[in-house]
mmCIF file of C-alpha atoms in Angstrom:
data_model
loop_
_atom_site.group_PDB
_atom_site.id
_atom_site.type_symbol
_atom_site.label_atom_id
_atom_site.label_comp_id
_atom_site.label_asym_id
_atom_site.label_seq_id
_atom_site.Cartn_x
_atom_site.Cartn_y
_atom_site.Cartn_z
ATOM 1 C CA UNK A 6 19.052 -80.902 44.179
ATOM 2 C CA UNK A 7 15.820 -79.472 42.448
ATOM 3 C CA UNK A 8 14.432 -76.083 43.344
ATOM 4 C CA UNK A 9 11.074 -78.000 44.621
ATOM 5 C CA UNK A 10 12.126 -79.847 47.557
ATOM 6 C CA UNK A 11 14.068 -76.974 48.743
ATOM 7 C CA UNK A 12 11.642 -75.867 52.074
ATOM 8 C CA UNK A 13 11.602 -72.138 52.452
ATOM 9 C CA UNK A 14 11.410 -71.082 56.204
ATOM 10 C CA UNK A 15 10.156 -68.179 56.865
ATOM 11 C CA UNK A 16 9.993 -66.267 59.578
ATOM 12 C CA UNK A 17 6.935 -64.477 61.275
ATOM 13 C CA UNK A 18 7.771 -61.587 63.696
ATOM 14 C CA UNK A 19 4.485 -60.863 65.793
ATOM 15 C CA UNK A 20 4.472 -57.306 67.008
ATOM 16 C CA UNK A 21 3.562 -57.099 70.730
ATOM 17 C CA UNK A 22 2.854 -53.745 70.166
ATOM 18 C CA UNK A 23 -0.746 -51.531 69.112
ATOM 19 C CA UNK A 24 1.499 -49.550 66.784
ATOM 20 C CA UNK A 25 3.485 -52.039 65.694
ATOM 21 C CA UNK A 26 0.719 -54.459 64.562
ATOM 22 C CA UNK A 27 -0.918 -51.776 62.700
ATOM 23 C CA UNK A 28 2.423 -51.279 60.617
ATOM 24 C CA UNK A 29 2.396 -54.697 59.941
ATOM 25 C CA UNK A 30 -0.787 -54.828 59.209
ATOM 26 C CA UNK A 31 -0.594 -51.685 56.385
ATOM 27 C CA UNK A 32 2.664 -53.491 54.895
ATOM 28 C CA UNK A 33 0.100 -56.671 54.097
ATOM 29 C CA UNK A 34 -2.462 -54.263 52.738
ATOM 30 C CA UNK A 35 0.154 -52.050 50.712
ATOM 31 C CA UNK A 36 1.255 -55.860 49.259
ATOM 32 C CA UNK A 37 -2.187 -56.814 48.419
ATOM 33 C CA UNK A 38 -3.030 -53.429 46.625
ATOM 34 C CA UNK A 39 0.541 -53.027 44.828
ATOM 35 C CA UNK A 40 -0.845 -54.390 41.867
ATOM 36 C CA UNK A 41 -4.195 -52.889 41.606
ATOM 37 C CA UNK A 42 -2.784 -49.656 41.983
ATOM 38 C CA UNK A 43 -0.672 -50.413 38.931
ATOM 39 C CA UNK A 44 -3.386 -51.160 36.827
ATOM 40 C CA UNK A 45 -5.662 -48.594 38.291
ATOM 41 C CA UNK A 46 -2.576 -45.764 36.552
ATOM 42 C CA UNK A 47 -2.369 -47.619 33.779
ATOM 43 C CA UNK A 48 -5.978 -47.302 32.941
ATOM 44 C CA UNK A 49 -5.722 -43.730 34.388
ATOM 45 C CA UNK A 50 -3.442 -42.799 32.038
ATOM 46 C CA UNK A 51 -5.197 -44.277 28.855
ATOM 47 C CA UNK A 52 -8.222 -42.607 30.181
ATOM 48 C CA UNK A 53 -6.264 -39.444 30.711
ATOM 49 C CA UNK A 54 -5.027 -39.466 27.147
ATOM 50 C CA UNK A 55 -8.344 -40.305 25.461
ATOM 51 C CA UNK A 56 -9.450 -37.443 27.568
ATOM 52 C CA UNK A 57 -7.205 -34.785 25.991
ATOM 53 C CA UNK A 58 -8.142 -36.319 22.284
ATOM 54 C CA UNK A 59 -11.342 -35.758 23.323
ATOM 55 C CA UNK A 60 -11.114 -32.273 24.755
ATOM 56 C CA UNK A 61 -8.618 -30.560 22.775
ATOM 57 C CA UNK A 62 -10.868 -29.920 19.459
ATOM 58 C CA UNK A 63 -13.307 -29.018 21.709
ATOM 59 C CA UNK A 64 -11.275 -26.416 23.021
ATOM 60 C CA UNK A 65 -9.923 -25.354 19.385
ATOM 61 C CA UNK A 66 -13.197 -24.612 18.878
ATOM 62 C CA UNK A 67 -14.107 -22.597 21.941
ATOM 63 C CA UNK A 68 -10.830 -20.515 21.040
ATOM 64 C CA UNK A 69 -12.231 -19.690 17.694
ATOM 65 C CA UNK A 70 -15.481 -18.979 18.999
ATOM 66 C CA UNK A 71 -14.063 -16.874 21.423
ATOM 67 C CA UNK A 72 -12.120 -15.279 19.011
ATOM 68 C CA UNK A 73 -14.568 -14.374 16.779
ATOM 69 C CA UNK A 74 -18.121 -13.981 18.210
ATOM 70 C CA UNK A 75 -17.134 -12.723 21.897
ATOM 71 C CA UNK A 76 -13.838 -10.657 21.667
ATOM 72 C CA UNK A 77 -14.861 -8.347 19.334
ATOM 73 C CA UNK A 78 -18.510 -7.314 21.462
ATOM 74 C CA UNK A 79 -16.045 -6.964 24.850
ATOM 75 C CA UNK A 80 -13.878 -4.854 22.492
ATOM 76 C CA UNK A 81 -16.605 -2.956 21.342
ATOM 77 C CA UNK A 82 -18.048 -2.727 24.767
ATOM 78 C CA UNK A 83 -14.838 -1.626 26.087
ATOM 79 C CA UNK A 84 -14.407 1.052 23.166
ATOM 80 C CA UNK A 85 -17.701 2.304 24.007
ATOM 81 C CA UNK A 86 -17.443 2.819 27.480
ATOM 82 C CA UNK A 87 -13.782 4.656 26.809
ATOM 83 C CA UNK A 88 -15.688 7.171 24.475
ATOM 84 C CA UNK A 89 -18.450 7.747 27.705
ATOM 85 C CA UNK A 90 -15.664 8.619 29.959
ATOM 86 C CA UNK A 91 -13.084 10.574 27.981
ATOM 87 C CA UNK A 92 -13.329 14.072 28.964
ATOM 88 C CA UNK A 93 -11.720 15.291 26.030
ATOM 89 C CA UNK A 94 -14.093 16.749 23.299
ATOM 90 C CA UNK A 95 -14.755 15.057 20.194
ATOM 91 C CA UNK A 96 -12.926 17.223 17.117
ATOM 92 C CA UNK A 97 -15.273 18.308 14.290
ATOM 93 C CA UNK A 98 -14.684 17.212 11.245
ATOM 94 C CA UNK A 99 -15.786 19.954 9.488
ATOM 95 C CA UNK A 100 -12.885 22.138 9.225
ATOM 96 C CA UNK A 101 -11.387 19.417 7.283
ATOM 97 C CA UNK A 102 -13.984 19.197 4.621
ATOM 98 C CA UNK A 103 -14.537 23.002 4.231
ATOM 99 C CA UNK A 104 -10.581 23.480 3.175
ATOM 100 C CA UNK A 105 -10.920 20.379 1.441
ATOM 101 C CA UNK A 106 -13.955 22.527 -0.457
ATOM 102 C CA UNK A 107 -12.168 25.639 -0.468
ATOM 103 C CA UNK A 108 -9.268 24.275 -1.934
ATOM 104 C CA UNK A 109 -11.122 22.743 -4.503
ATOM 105 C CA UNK A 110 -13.193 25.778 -5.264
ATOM 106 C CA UNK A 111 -9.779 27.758 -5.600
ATOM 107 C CA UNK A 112 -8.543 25.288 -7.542
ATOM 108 C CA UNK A 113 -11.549 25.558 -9.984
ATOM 109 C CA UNK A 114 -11.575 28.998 -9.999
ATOM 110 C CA UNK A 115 -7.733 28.922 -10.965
ATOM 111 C CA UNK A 116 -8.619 26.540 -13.617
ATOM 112 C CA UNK A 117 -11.194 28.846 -15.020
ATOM 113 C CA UNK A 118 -8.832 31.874 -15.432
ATOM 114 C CA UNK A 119 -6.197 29.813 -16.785
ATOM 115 C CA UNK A 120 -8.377 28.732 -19.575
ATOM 116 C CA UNK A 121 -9.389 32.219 -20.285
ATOM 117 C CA UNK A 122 -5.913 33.549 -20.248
ATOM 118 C CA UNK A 123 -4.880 30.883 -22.558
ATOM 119 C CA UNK A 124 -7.655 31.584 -24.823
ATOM 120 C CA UNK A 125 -6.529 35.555 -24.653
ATOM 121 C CA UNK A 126 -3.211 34.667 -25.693
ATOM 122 C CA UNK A 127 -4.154 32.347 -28.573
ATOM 123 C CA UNK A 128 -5.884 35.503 -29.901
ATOM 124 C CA UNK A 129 -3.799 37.736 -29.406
ATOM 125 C CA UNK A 130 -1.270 35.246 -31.254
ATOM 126 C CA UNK A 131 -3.818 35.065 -33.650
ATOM 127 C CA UNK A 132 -3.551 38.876 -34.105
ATOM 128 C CA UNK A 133 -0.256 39.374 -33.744
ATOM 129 C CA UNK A 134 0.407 36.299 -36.386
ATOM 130 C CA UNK A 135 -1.834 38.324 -38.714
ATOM 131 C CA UNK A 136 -0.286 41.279 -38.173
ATOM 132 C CA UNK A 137 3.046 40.125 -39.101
ATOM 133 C CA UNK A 138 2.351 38.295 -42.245
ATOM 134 C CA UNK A 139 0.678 41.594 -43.120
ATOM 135 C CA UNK A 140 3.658 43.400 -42.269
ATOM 136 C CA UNK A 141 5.462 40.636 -44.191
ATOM 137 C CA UNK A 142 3.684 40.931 -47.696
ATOM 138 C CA UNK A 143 4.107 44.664 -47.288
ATOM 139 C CA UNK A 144 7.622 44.547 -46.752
ATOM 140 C CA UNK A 145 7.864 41.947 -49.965
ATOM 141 C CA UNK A 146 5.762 44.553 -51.639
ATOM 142 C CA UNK A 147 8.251 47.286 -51.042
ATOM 143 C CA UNK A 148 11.074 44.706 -52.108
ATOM 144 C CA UNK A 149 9.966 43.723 -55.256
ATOM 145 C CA UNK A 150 8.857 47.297 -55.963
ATOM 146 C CA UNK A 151 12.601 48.201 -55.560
ATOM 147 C CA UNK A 152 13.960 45.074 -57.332
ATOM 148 C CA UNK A 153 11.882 46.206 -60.050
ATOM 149 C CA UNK A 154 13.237 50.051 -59.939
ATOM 150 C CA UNK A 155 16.846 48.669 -59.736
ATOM 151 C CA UNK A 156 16.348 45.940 -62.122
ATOM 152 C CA UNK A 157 14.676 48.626 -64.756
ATOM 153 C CA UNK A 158 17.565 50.745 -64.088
ATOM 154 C CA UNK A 159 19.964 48.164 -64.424
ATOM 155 C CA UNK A 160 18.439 47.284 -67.623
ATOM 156 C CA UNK A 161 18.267 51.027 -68.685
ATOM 157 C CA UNK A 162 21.726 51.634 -67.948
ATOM 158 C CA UNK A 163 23.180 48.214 -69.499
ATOM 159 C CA UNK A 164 20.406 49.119 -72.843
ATOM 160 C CA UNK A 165 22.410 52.900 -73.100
ATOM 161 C CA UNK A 166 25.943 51.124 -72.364
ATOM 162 C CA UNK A 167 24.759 48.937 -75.505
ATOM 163 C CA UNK A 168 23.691 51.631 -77.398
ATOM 164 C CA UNK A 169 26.731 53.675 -76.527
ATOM 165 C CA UNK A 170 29.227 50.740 -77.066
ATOM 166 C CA UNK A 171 26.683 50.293 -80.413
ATOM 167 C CA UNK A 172 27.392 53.705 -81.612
ATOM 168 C CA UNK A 173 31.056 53.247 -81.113
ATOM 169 C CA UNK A 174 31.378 49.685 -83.201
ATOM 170 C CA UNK A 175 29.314 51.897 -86.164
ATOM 171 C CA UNK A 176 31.568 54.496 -86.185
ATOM 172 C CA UNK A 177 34.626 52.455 -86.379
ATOM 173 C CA UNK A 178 33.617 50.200 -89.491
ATOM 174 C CA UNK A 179 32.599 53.873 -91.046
ATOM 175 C CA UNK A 180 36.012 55.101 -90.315
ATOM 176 C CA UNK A 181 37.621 51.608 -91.774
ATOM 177 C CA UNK A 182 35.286 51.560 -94.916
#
């Protein structure tokens, strides 16, 4: 038997009620719009997401913005404002600089003196080195003077052992002749 012959029988309930008919008559309406309000989220939610491609550049941007331009004035603001209240004093700086001075000065001053010390010393070295190789060619003086004594005394004493030892070889060949 084929589907199209086959006679559907429906039934149709009337409400005899005011509350009851306007049920029924909501169900109708909630068929009819069933399908609209499918396509009405579907475009809704393409909408939605062209939306956020839209807007979320736009919003990068703002953040960087934000981020550069207006942050740091509140922060300065803010700063500001904190130094206007505080009711601590502000420190001086100046105690830092003048030890920073004074140390330098000292430093300087130190410098100075060591150079003049140093320059002391390499005279006095000078001196001193002087001094000594004086005392050195005095002393070599002195040595050679007695090297000389002892050597002439050497020589006079080994000149009258050869004379003696002379003498003594002569008188033997007169005594054997």
């Amino acid at each position: 038997m084929s589907l199209t012959l086959r006679k559907r029988h429906v039934l149709v309930e009337i409400p005899t009620t005011w509350s009851g008919r306007m049920k029924a008559q909501a169900m109708r309406a909630g068929d009819r719009i069933a399908p609209m309000t499918d396509q009405a989220k579907v475009a809704a939610a393409h909408r939605i997401e062209d939306a956020r491609y839209w807007v979320a550049p736009k919003l990068e941007g703002a953040a960087h913005r934000v981020e550069d331009q207006l942050a740091p004035m509140v922060s300065s603001m803010l700063s500001q404002a904190a130094r206007r209240i505080d009711p601590t004093p502000v420190r001086s700086r100046r105690w830092p600089v003048m030890t920073l001075l004074a140390g330098m000065a000292l430093g300087a001053v130190g410098y100075m003196f060591y150079r003049r010390n140093a320059q002391q010393w390499t005279d006095h070295m000078k001196d001193s080195a002087s001094d000594a190789s004086r005392w050195v060619s005095e002393r070599a003086h002195q040595a050679a003077g007695k090297a000389s004594s002892t050597s002439d005394r050497a020589a006079d004493k080994v000149s009258s052992n050869a004379d003696k030892a002379a003498d003594k070889v002569d008188e033997a060949t007169r005594k054997m002749s």
